[in-house]
Amino acid sequence: MLSTYTWPRYAYRRAPELGAAAPRCVPLVIVGAGPVGLAAAIDAAQRGLQVIVVDEDNTVSIGSRGVCYAKRTLEVFDRLGLGERVVAKGVTWNVGRTFHGEREVFSFNLLPEAGHHRPGMVNLQQYHLEQYLVERAMELPAIDLRWQHKLLTVKPGDDGVQLEVDTADGRYTLHADWLIAADGTRSTVRRQLGLDVEGKVFQDRFLIADIVLDSVQFPPTRTERRFWFDPPFHRGESALMHRQADNVWRMDFQLGWEADPEAEKYPERVRARVRAALDSQGLAHIGFDLEWVSVYTFQCRRMAKFRHGRVLFVGDSAHQVSPFGARGANSGVQDTDNLLWKLKLVIDGAAPDALLDSYDDERGAAADENLLNSTRSTDFMTPKSRAARVLRDAVLSLANEVPAGRVLVNSGRLSVPTVLIDSPLNTPDTEAFEGWMVPGAPLDDAPVHDAAGRMAWLLPHTGRGFVLLRFGLPDAFESAAIDALANDRIAVQPLFVLPSGQHAGAGHAWVTDIDGLAARRYDARPGTCYLIRPDQHVAARWRRFDAVAVRAALARACGHTH
Amino acid sequence: MPLNTQPNFTDPGVRHRNAYTPGDDFYDALIGTHRGLTDPQSELLNARLVLLLANHIGELGVLREALALAREGVMTKDAAP
């Protein structure tokens, strides 16, 4: 048991299907109640789907695992109803500092500009996050969360998937129209379908230690990520230090492939490493307790396809990355963000089945970007040959001297959302726009006032269904045409983004762009319209409203091909 | 023109959301070029690369500055234990 955390035990319940003559038919089953499976379940329930979640365990993540939750993930958590809780409990940071030996070689800022609700990154132990997700899931009656229900077999068919689940009271069978596999690196679903996950295993080992520092003496403002190449306390290897909630700190020490993982876990040995690391940072006077120790290796690999008929793979079951870019849990949550609105439209018969192929297109591209960046970071930290090591060391030595060396130092390229630039759901621009709100981009946030004049943010005004952002007030004719979009089979709700002093009429949703930041970030002029997807990505944009163009872009964003 | 020691990797016509991407693209290509070579082959490759890039730069003042800067860092490193 940790000194700062007691694991909850969630109650096992007997399945009502036990002893049934025929399998029960259900619309959606999610396998795995980790952060990604739970995010999928909450998203499904919020979008109006009934969902059963099965998990073989009865508690949250054990030990020290995921740490960093990126801005985009926090925005998804806001949509799922737990963003505030995660940010309040976690440790906010934007700055990463990188050292070579005793010298700082460079630092980066994940959020160099103001006017965003969420910070670049929040650190929080995975068990806290999972607990918040479980508690949020339990508020939603559409979620049937089944602890200690272990998936045994999966039989895929054309119209669904037959699942056999084992419990303390015996086995039962479900027929699920759709199955989301969020069952992690060693996915049972993946194995049951006989599918491979391809990529490389890195020949290196890392020691993880979670420690509790004597909080009274520790500077509360020190929240930045610290990374060392060849530090004086751990010569020839790298090290990483992150602050988490409750004054728990996470330290990672690179050990090399030859290290003996069992011997490295001896508490005295770990304490000596931690002590040396603290001492060398001028923290010799601060005591600590060990909370957790483990040794890990990792892989960079993905499945060739994330969709297999009625089975959809999300998170680690689909793709696994090295931990140095915080791209594991973050990309998993972003998978579910991408998937659930599509699944809802397909289940409702409002969009063609092909819309779900775009989940594979879009999140496959994101996985490739995450794999590329995390593999490059790992290659830099763990050079594979003498030549690679000489070049790496040359970069580090130049980084001490000139800015040109600093850009090549790779101590982890931290998770940022993928711009889905090549997505088949995008409608290409026909007019010129500056900036980054291109079709396929996740929305930039901006501070606004809501219709009641209260301080608010732009992003939470989107994310339920499709939204048409219209900058400035339309005339009566355009206003009526925009209103008509809300009555279509797939509704598009208008949101007017207005300069200070303007007001939309009664019955209209609008915000005030108090600092003009929304207009600047979206390169908007009066009349500019953006069609926004339910996952807060740009589908299309125009300099003036055109109902025919909006409906065509909506159809395309819903998987209709012309 | 003096030696440019500011970040300078670009990919004309390509917009990068993250400033580190073109530098990382170059470094990846550089490491990839060494893949599968023996140590002596890698040394020869580095030397050939220096000569090709030096010819491309051409301007002797810039090259002398780069040579001095490169050597200086090596000397400092040797001086420190």
XYZ file of C-alpha atoms in Angstrom:
643
model
C 0.000 0.000 0.000
C 1.254 3.446 -0.829
C 1.544 6.117 1.822
C -0.313 8.601 -0.400
C -2.946 6.396 -2.031
C -5.299 3.554 -1.148
C -6.595 1.550 -4.062
C -10.360 1.376 -4.319
C -11.979 -2.070 -4.667
C -14.932 -2.054 -7.002
C -17.705 -4.560 -6.352
C -18.106 -7.609 -8.537
C -21.694 -8.183 -9.650
C -23.241 -11.336 -10.975
C -24.059 -11.106 -14.678
C -27.800 -11.236 -15.443
C -26.994 -13.285 -18.574
C -25.726 -16.275 -16.556
C -27.785 -19.333 -17.353
C -29.613 -17.634 -20.242
C -30.767 -19.933 -23.028
C -29.495 -17.677 -25.808
C -26.775 -15.004 -25.915
C -28.006 -11.544 -25.042
C -27.713 -9.016 -27.882
C -26.207 -5.646 -26.926
C -25.137 -2.700 -29.063
C -21.655 -2.075 -27.666
C -19.109 -3.808 -25.447
C -15.792 -2.300 -24.388
C -13.055 -4.619 -23.176
C -10.756 -3.007 -20.628
C -11.501 -0.405 -17.936
C -8.175 1.414 -18.155
C -8.031 5.113 -18.997
C -8.756 4.531 -22.679
C -11.626 2.054 -22.222
C -13.235 4.278 -19.586
C -12.894 7.384 -21.768
C -14.567 5.422 -24.583
C -17.387 4.327 -22.277
C -18.073 7.851 -20.990
C -17.998 9.273 -24.505
C -20.367 6.521 -25.699
C -22.814 7.160 -22.856
C -22.713 10.925 -23.326
C -23.521 10.425 -27.004
C -26.511 8.262 -26.105
C -25.184 4.715 -26.492
C -25.776 1.864 -24.040
C -22.464 0.186 -23.217
C -21.143 -2.768 -21.218
C -17.525 -2.555 -20.008
C -15.803 -5.771 -18.900
C -12.531 -5.824 -16.981
C -10.806 -8.774 -15.364
C -9.578 -6.725 -12.393
C -11.472 -4.825 -9.702
C -9.360 -1.737 -9.145
C -7.388 0.991 -10.878
C -3.833 0.924 -12.235
C -1.233 -0.434 -9.821
C 2.172 1.193 -9.567
C 3.712 4.059 -11.482
C 2.615 4.109 -15.116
C 1.129 7.001 -17.081
C 2.099 10.428 -15.784
C 1.595 13.231 -18.308
C -1.746 14.355 -19.737
C -1.454 16.782 -22.620
C -3.534 19.849 -23.413
C -5.673 18.118 -26.031
C -6.383 15.198 -23.680
C -7.404 17.640 -20.942
C -9.788 19.271 -23.410
C -11.284 15.835 -24.131
C -11.562 15.260 -20.370
C -13.404 18.586 -20.132
C -15.890 17.244 -22.652
C -16.150 13.984 -20.659
C -16.814 15.866 -17.422
C -13.604 15.368 -15.448
C -11.155 17.924 -16.822
C -11.439 20.235 -13.849
C -10.848 17.415 -11.384
C -7.742 16.189 -13.228
C -6.259 19.684 -13.457
C -7.080 20.536 -9.827
C -5.418 17.391 -8.486
C -2.520 17.246 -10.946
C 0.623 19.314 -11.309
C 0.489 21.819 -14.152
C 3.628 22.469 -16.151
C 4.647 23.930 -19.491
C 8.431 24.081 -19.292
C 10.859 21.227 -19.841
C 14.527 21.656 -18.971
C 17.241 19.496 -20.501
C 20.706 19.080 -19.043
C 23.913 17.577 -20.371
C 26.273 16.709 -17.559
C 26.029 19.588 -15.139
C 24.916 22.198 -17.668
C 21.458 23.096 -18.877
C 21.527 22.878 -22.675
C 18.043 24.041 -23.512
C 14.478 24.376 -22.343
C 11.163 24.243 -24.159
C 7.760 25.737 -23.429
C 4.796 23.611 -24.456
C 2.414 26.555 -24.409
C 4.287 29.679 -25.428
C 1.150 31.821 -25.860
C -1.572 32.879 -23.417
C -5.311 32.625 -23.975
C -5.806 28.870 -23.674
C -7.891 27.300 -20.920
C -5.734 24.213 -20.452
C -1.964 24.107 -19.911
C 0.526 22.222 -22.051
C 0.689 19.310 -19.638
C -0.635 18.084 -16.299
C 1.124 15.347 -14.351
C -1.038 12.951 -12.409
C -0.516 9.381 -11.276
C -2.505 7.029 -13.486
C -4.419 5.570 -10.537
C -5.905 8.973 -9.679
C -6.956 9.512 -13.289
C -8.544 6.058 -13.526
C -10.398 6.582 -10.269
C -11.856 9.865 -11.567
C -12.848 8.151 -14.809
C -14.522 5.297 -12.909
C -16.403 7.749 -10.711
C -17.544 9.729 -13.744
C -18.586 6.503 -15.495
C -20.625 5.482 -12.439
C -22.650 8.710 -12.745
C -23.873 7.610 -16.171
C -26.681 5.013 -16.093
C -25.974 3.992 -19.710
C -22.674 2.401 -18.579
C -22.764 -1.137 -17.166
C -19.298 -1.477 -15.587
C -18.469 -5.124 -14.862
C -15.460 -5.743 -12.638
C -13.851 -9.176 -12.487
C -15.526 -10.201 -15.716
C -12.778 -11.704 -17.818
C -13.080 -11.922 -21.588
C -12.260 -15.444 -22.755
C -13.105 -15.728 -26.429
C -14.104 -13.502 -29.327
C -15.872 -14.805 -32.431
C -16.227 -12.111 -35.079
C -19.137 -12.193 -37.526
C -20.562 -9.935 -40.228
C -23.201 -8.391 -37.995
C -21.379 -8.401 -34.666
C -19.130 -10.271 -32.317
C -19.836 -13.188 -29.992
C -18.058 -12.868 -26.659
C -17.574 -15.437 -23.932
C -16.949 -13.917 -20.497
C -15.787 -15.727 -17.371
C -16.804 -14.788 -13.815
C -16.695 -16.289 -10.331
C -20.270 -17.515 -10.935
C -19.545 -19.058 -14.311
C -19.435 -18.135 -17.984
C -21.893 -16.197 -20.081
C -22.175 -15.146 -23.691
C -22.911 -11.767 -25.231
C -23.592 -10.882 -28.832
C -22.272 -7.347 -29.328
C -23.069 -5.387 -32.469
C -19.796 -3.533 -31.901
C -16.703 -4.250 -29.825
C -14.080 -1.740 -28.717
C -10.807 -3.398 -27.706
C -9.180 -1.240 -25.038
C -7.438 -4.183 -23.415
C -3.886 -2.930 -23.650
C -0.515 -4.136 -24.846
C -1.309 -7.836 -24.412
C -4.821 -7.491 -25.862
C -6.933 -10.652 -25.562
C -9.140 -9.418 -28.394
C -6.130 -8.990 -30.673
C -4.908 -12.491 -29.893
C -8.369 -13.991 -30.306
C -8.578 -12.460 -33.781
C -5.093 -13.762 -34.591
C -3.812 -10.289 -35.422
C -0.247 -9.048 -35.251
C 1.256 -5.858 -33.966
C 4.411 -4.903 -35.837
C 7.413 -2.779 -34.968
C 10.557 -2.785 -32.913
C 11.549 -3.633 -29.366
C 14.192 -1.326 -27.948
C 17.070 -3.030 -26.212
C 17.195 -0.878 -23.150
C 15.904 -0.970 -19.589
C 14.659 1.846 -17.442
C 14.233 1.984 -13.682
C 11.138 3.774 -12.390
C 11.015 5.097 -8.849
C 8.099 7.002 -7.346
C 9.284 8.878 -4.279
C 7.593 11.098 -1.710
C 9.663 14.135 -0.837
C 9.575 16.010 2.419
C 7.073 18.579 1.212
C 7.699 21.227 3.839
C 11.138 22.020 2.529
C 10.488 21.654 -1.168
C 9.904 24.634 -3.479
C 6.234 24.399 -4.519
C 6.938 26.277 -7.739
C 9.295 23.635 -9.072
C 7.001 21.774 -11.416
C 9.028 21.585 -14.645
C 10.105 18.378 -16.327
C 13.837 17.760 -15.955
C 15.800 15.523 -18.290
C 19.501 14.740 -18.112
C 21.943 13.287 -20.589
C 24.982 11.877 -18.819
C 24.254 13.519 -15.436
C 26.916 13.571 -12.723
C 24.711 11.286 -10.600
C 24.176 8.696 -13.349
C 27.145 8.793 -15.701
C 26.802 7.577 -19.268
C 23.009 7.174 -19.115
C 19.962 9.445 -19.058
C 17.542 10.361 -16.286
C 14.164 12.052 -16.010
C 12.297 13.662 -13.129
C 8.636 14.661 -12.976
C 6.524 16.044 -10.175
C 3.154 14.353 -9.611
C 0.258 14.973 -7.216
C 0.642 14.734 -3.416
C 4.340 15.602 -3.640
C 5.089 12.245 -5.246
C 7.931 12.491 -7.765
C 8.580 10.128 -10.608
C 12.190 9.381 -11.557
C 13.286 7.341 -14.557
C 16.868 6.082 -14.816
C 18.160 4.553 -18.042
C 20.002 1.342 -17.128
C 21.160 -0.154 -20.429
C 20.255 -3.575 -21.803
C 22.837 -5.485 -19.744
C 21.368 -4.392 -16.400
C 19.935 -7.055 -14.103
C 16.326 -5.951 -13.582
C 15.924 -7.837 -10.296
C 19.125 -6.518 -8.728
C 18.255 -2.977 -9.835
C 15.021 -3.114 -7.856
C 16.686 -3.679 -4.458
C 15.421 -0.763 -2.356
C 18.883 0.145 -1.058
C 20.230 0.369 -4.568
C 17.309 2.507 -5.730
C 17.588 4.755 -2.670
C 21.258 5.369 -3.432
C 20.444 6.371 -7.019
C 17.643 8.710 -5.918
C 19.777 10.196 -3.146
C 22.579 10.979 -5.600
C 20.116 12.578 -8.027
C 18.627 14.792 -5.325
C 22.008 15.706 -3.879
C 23.324 16.838 -7.245
C 20.351 19.225 -7.567
C 21.173 20.920 -4.274
C 18.483 18.946 -2.433
C 20.766 17.077 -0.043
C 18.784 18.359 2.929
C 15.497 16.854 1.717
C 14.451 13.372 2.772
C 12.283 10.962 0.804
C 10.410 7.658 0.962
C 10.190 5.126 -1.848
C 6.603 4.554 -3.016
C 7.126 2.299 -5.995
C 9.959 0.669 -7.938
C 9.871 -1.201 -11.230
C 12.029 -1.842 -14.283
C 10.583 -1.610 -17.771
C 11.407 -2.103 -21.416
C 9.254 -0.860 -24.248
C 8.243 -1.264 -27.852
C 7.388 1.050 -30.695
C 4.821 -0.772 -32.832
C 1.294 -0.743 -34.206
C -1.328 -2.945 -35.781
C -1.569 -2.565 -39.551
C -5.308 -1.740 -39.243
C -7.241 -0.487 -36.211
C -10.606 -1.577 -37.581
C -11.454 -5.212 -38.213
C -15.115 -5.344 -39.216
C -17.134 -4.832 -36.054
C -14.041 -4.718 -33.824
C -12.267 -1.409 -33.182
C -8.877 -1.246 -31.482
C -8.005 1.795 -29.349
C -4.985 2.768 -27.243
C -2.197 0.320 -26.412
C -3.987 -2.653 -27.966
C -3.581 -0.887 -31.333
C -0.276 0.950 -30.914
C 2.539 1.150 -28.393
C 5.175 3.848 -28.092
C 8.179 4.632 -25.941
C 7.241 6.731 -22.920
C 9.424 9.744 -23.751
C 6.832 11.803 -25.575
C 3.852 11.117 -23.287
C 2.173 9.722 -26.372
C 0.670 6.528 -24.913
C -2.405 7.359 -22.857
C -2.739 10.695 -24.660
C -3.040 9.067 -28.065
C -5.388 6.424 -26.644
C -7.804 9.028 -25.299
C -7.611 10.853 -28.613
C -8.474 7.560 -30.375
C -11.725 7.376 -28.447
C -12.398 11.074 -29.090
C -12.176 10.286 -32.795
C -14.137 7.033 -32.706
C -17.238 7.474 -30.586
C -19.093 10.157 -32.531
C -18.579 8.125 -35.676
C -19.800 4.933 -34.037
C -22.907 6.726 -32.768
C -23.793 8.020 -36.257
C -23.255 4.570 -37.792
C -25.285 2.771 -35.103
C -28.089 5.295 -35.616
C -28.023 4.651 -39.347
C -27.311 8.342 -39.951
C -23.916 7.689 -41.565
C -22.584 4.867 -43.729
C -20.483 2.085 -42.248
C -17.532 3.499 -44.233
C -17.323 6.384 -41.754
C -15.651 3.946 -39.380
C -12.909 3.291 -41.926
C -11.931 6.926 -41.421
C -11.181 6.069 -37.781
C -8.396 3.844 -39.087
C -7.266 6.479 -41.631
C -7.144 9.290 -39.105
C -5.863 7.528 -36.002
C -3.506 5.409 -38.101
C -1.897 8.642 -39.313
C -1.753 9.874 -35.714
C -0.167 6.606 -34.585
C 2.449 6.918 -37.332
C 3.291 10.438 -36.181
C 3.491 9.312 -32.546
C 5.644 6.317 -33.455
C 7.950 8.449 -35.587
C 8.512 11.027 -32.860
C 8.859 8.578 -30.007
C 11.190 6.346 -32.024
C 13.382 9.333 -32.902
C 13.567 10.378 -29.256
C 14.498 6.863 -28.261
C 17.128 6.632 -31.009
C 18.673 9.844 -29.717
C 18.672 8.715 -26.080
C 19.809 5.183 -26.837
C 22.214 5.327 -29.795
C 22.366 1.953 -31.560
C 25.899 2.149 -32.965
C 29.205 3.847 -32.314
C 28.553 6.243 -35.207
C 25.145 7.167 -33.788
C 26.660 7.719 -30.361
C 29.440 9.937 -31.723
C 26.905 12.075 -33.576
C 24.613 12.246 -30.535
C 27.491 13.330 -28.309
C 28.523 15.908 -30.932
C 24.991 17.360 -30.869
C 25.126 17.596 -27.078
C 28.540 19.277 -27.116
C 27.403 21.809 -29.743
C 24.209 22.417 -27.782
C 26.312 23.809 -24.974
C 27.731 26.384 -27.363
C 25.334 27.410 -30.142
C 21.562 27.527 -30.756
C 22.064 25.410 -33.895
C 23.043 22.451 -31.687
C 20.062 22.870 -29.390
C 17.421 22.195 -32.052
C 18.793 18.704 -32.588
C 18.753 17.711 -28.903
C 15.887 15.256 -28.548
C 14.907 14.541 -24.946
C 11.319 13.698 -25.944
C 8.963 15.518 -28.323
C 5.891 15.803 -26.166
C 2.403 14.869 -27.202
C 0.590 17.357 -29.377
C -2.574 16.449 -31.263
C -2.190 15.339 -34.843
C -3.479 17.637 -37.557
C -5.538 15.185 -39.628
C -4.339 16.859 -42.781
C -4.889 13.981 -45.198
C -8.233 12.843 -43.835
C -10.852 11.828 -46.394
C -13.418 13.605 -44.182
C -11.888 17.037 -44.841
C -13.256 19.421 -47.433
C -10.235 21.192 -48.962
C -10.079 24.973 -48.770
C -11.177 26.918 -51.816
C -10.178 30.279 -50.332
C -6.999 31.541 -48.716
C -6.570 31.307 -44.936
C -3.594 32.046 -42.698
C -2.719 30.134 -39.517
C -3.252 26.581 -38.377
C -7.010 26.029 -38.312
C -6.791 23.987 -41.499
C -9.307 21.236 -42.278
C -8.353 18.342 -40.004
C -6.881 20.538 -37.244
C -8.038 20.251 -33.636
C -9.614 23.545 -32.577
C -7.572 26.213 -30.900
C -9.149 27.530 -27.746
C -9.754 31.217 -26.981
C -11.120 33.191 -24.038
C -14.700 34.348 -24.596
C -17.668 35.713 -22.701
C -20.811 33.623 -22.855
C -24.197 35.130 -23.653
C -24.651 36.012 -19.956
C -21.370 37.949 -20.007
C -19.459 35.424 -17.909
C -15.817 34.520 -18.538
C -15.727 31.281 -20.523
C -13.776 29.409 -23.206
C -14.574 28.728 -26.810
C -13.952 24.966 -26.867
C -16.691 23.839 -24.434
C -19.242 25.490 -26.746
C -18.480 22.720 -29.242
C -18.114 18.938 -28.994
C -21.645 17.563 -28.750
C -22.656 17.435 -32.399
C -21.573 19.296 -35.514
C -21.257 23.056 -35.036
C -21.113 25.885 -37.522
C -18.888 28.644 -36.130
C -19.997 31.840 -37.801
C -17.894 34.935 -37.134
C -19.993 38.096 -36.921
C -23.751 38.560 -37.211
C -25.564 37.397 -40.362
C -28.442 39.212 -42.026
C -31.971 37.839 -41.639
C -31.796 35.796 -44.847
C -28.522 34.065 -43.907
C -29.674 33.656 -40.333
C -32.738 31.700 -41.470
C -30.607 29.504 -43.748
C -28.179 28.766 -40.888
C -31.044 27.957 -38.525
C -32.412 25.454 -41.044
C -29.231 23.350 -40.693
C -30.262 22.433 -37.159
C -33.317 20.601 -38.545
C -31.366 18.287 -40.861
C -31.075 14.542 -40.102
C -27.566 15.249 -38.826
C -28.050 18.590 -37.136
C -25.526 21.397 -37.374
C -25.890 23.838 -34.470
C -24.775 27.396 -35.155
C -22.494 29.274 -32.776
C -21.945 32.951 -33.479
C -18.566 34.370 -32.485
C -19.071 38.098 -32.089
C -16.888 41.110 -31.388
C -17.532 42.969 -28.148
C -20.780 44.920 -28.213
C -22.685 42.684 -30.668
C -25.475 40.330 -29.569
C -27.238 37.545 -31.427
C -31.015 37.345 -31.207
C -32.962 35.200 -28.777
C -32.754 31.475 -29.470
C -29.220 31.709 -30.879
C -26.008 30.432 -29.302
C -23.257 33.016 -29.291
C -20.057 34.059 -27.518
C -18.107 37.298 -27.387
C -14.554 37.117 -28.681
C -13.367 39.450 -25.908
C -9.729 39.798 -26.947
C -10.205 39.046 -30.639
C -8.073 35.927 -30.160
C -10.592 33.549 -31.711
C -10.775 35.660 -34.864
C -6.982 35.878 -34.983
C -6.386 32.150 -34.425
C -9.027 31.209 -36.989
C -7.973 33.965 -39.410
C -11.625 34.956 -39.413
C -13.310 37.997 -40.914
C -16.993 38.896 -40.589
C -18.797 36.163 -42.507
C -16.150 33.454 -42.077
C -17.709 30.060 -41.272
C -16.100 26.904 -39.877
C -17.815 23.511 -39.852
C -16.668 21.768 -36.661
C -16.839 18.012 -36.079
C -18.167 16.524 -32.846
C -14.536 15.782 -31.862
C -13.659 19.481 -32.114
C -11.729 19.221 -35.378
C -12.192 21.455 -38.399
C -14.120 19.755 -41.220
C -14.311 22.716 -43.621
C -14.262 26.524 -43.749
C -15.380 29.335 -45.988
C -15.196 33.093 -46.224
C -18.984 33.312 -46.535
C -21.903 31.076 -45.671
C -23.181 28.787 -48.406
C -25.807 26.255 -47.336
C -25.085 23.917 -50.249
C -21.362 23.889 -49.468
C -21.983 23.307 -45.751
C -24.303 20.358 -46.448
C -21.814 18.859 -48.903
C -19.000 19.211 -46.344
C -21.209 17.690 -43.650
C -21.981 14.696 -45.857
C -18.304 14.254 -46.573
C -17.382 14.531 -42.872
C -19.933 11.766 -42.222
C -18.294 9.372 -44.636
C -20.483 9.870 -47.711
C -18.318 9.692 -50.812
C -19.396 11.438 -53.975
C 28.394 36.465 -44.264
C 29.290 35.070 -40.847
C 28.674 31.431 -39.849
C 24.998 30.905 -39.054
C 24.758 29.287 -35.620
C 20.997 29.798 -35.306
C 18.537 26.967 -36.032
C 18.348 26.822 -39.815
C 16.700 23.587 -41.014
C 13.875 24.196 -43.455
C 11.837 22.213 -45.923
C 10.673 24.740 -48.529
C 6.987 24.441 -49.285
C 6.291 22.344 -46.178
C 4.653 23.907 -43.128
C 5.619 22.386 -39.806
C 3.302 22.586 -36.812
C 6.291 21.842 -34.546
C 9.530 23.754 -34.985
C 11.641 20.702 -34.155
C 10.376 18.630 -37.082
C 12.762 19.656 -39.908
C 15.807 19.262 -37.618
C 14.556 15.859 -36.485
C 13.972 14.891 -40.125
C 17.588 15.729 -40.915
C 18.979 13.905 -37.887
C 16.912 10.824 -38.675
C 18.244 10.833 -42.249
C 21.810 11.280 -40.983
C 21.596 8.355 -38.559
C 19.874 6.303 -41.228
C 22.733 6.964 -43.637
C 25.125 5.344 -41.149
C 22.931 2.290 -40.562
C 24.665 -0.991 -41.295
C 28.131 0.532 -41.761
C 31.263 -0.540 -39.924
C 33.002 2.028 -37.733
C 35.723 2.800 -40.331
C 33.036 3.154 -43.016
C 31.112 5.551 -40.782
C 34.228 7.650 -40.226
C 34.834 7.811 -43.943
C 31.194 8.726 -44.528
C 31.418 11.603 -42.039
C 34.579 12.885 -43.711
C 33.055 12.712 -47.189
C 29.968 14.500 -45.900
C 32.078 17.317 -44.405
C 33.855 17.762 -47.725
C 30.646 17.812 -49.761
C 28.960 20.310 -47.459
C 32.104 22.454 -47.323
C 32.159 22.642 -51.095
C 28.487 23.582 -51.098
C 29.138 26.430 -48.658
C 32.257 27.410 -50.533
C 32.939 30.692 -48.790
C 36.246 30.234 -46.998
C 35.534 32.778 -44.257
C 32.456 30.840 -43.172
C 34.301 27.538 -43.333
C 37.238 28.858 -41.271
C 34.777 30.049 -38.645
C 33.070 26.633 -38.561
C 36.420 24.841 -38.363
C 37.486 26.999 -35.425
C 34.196 26.559 -33.573
C 34.216 22.801 -34.083
C 37.815 22.481 -32.854
C 37.297 24.740 -29.882
C 34.585 22.496 -28.412
C 36.729 19.408 -28.843
C 39.704 21.064 -27.076
C 37.482 22.167 -24.185
C 36.153 18.672 -23.824
C 39.645 17.146 -23.693
C 40.801 19.701 -21.158
C 38.032 18.738 -18.734
C 38.498 15.388 -16.992
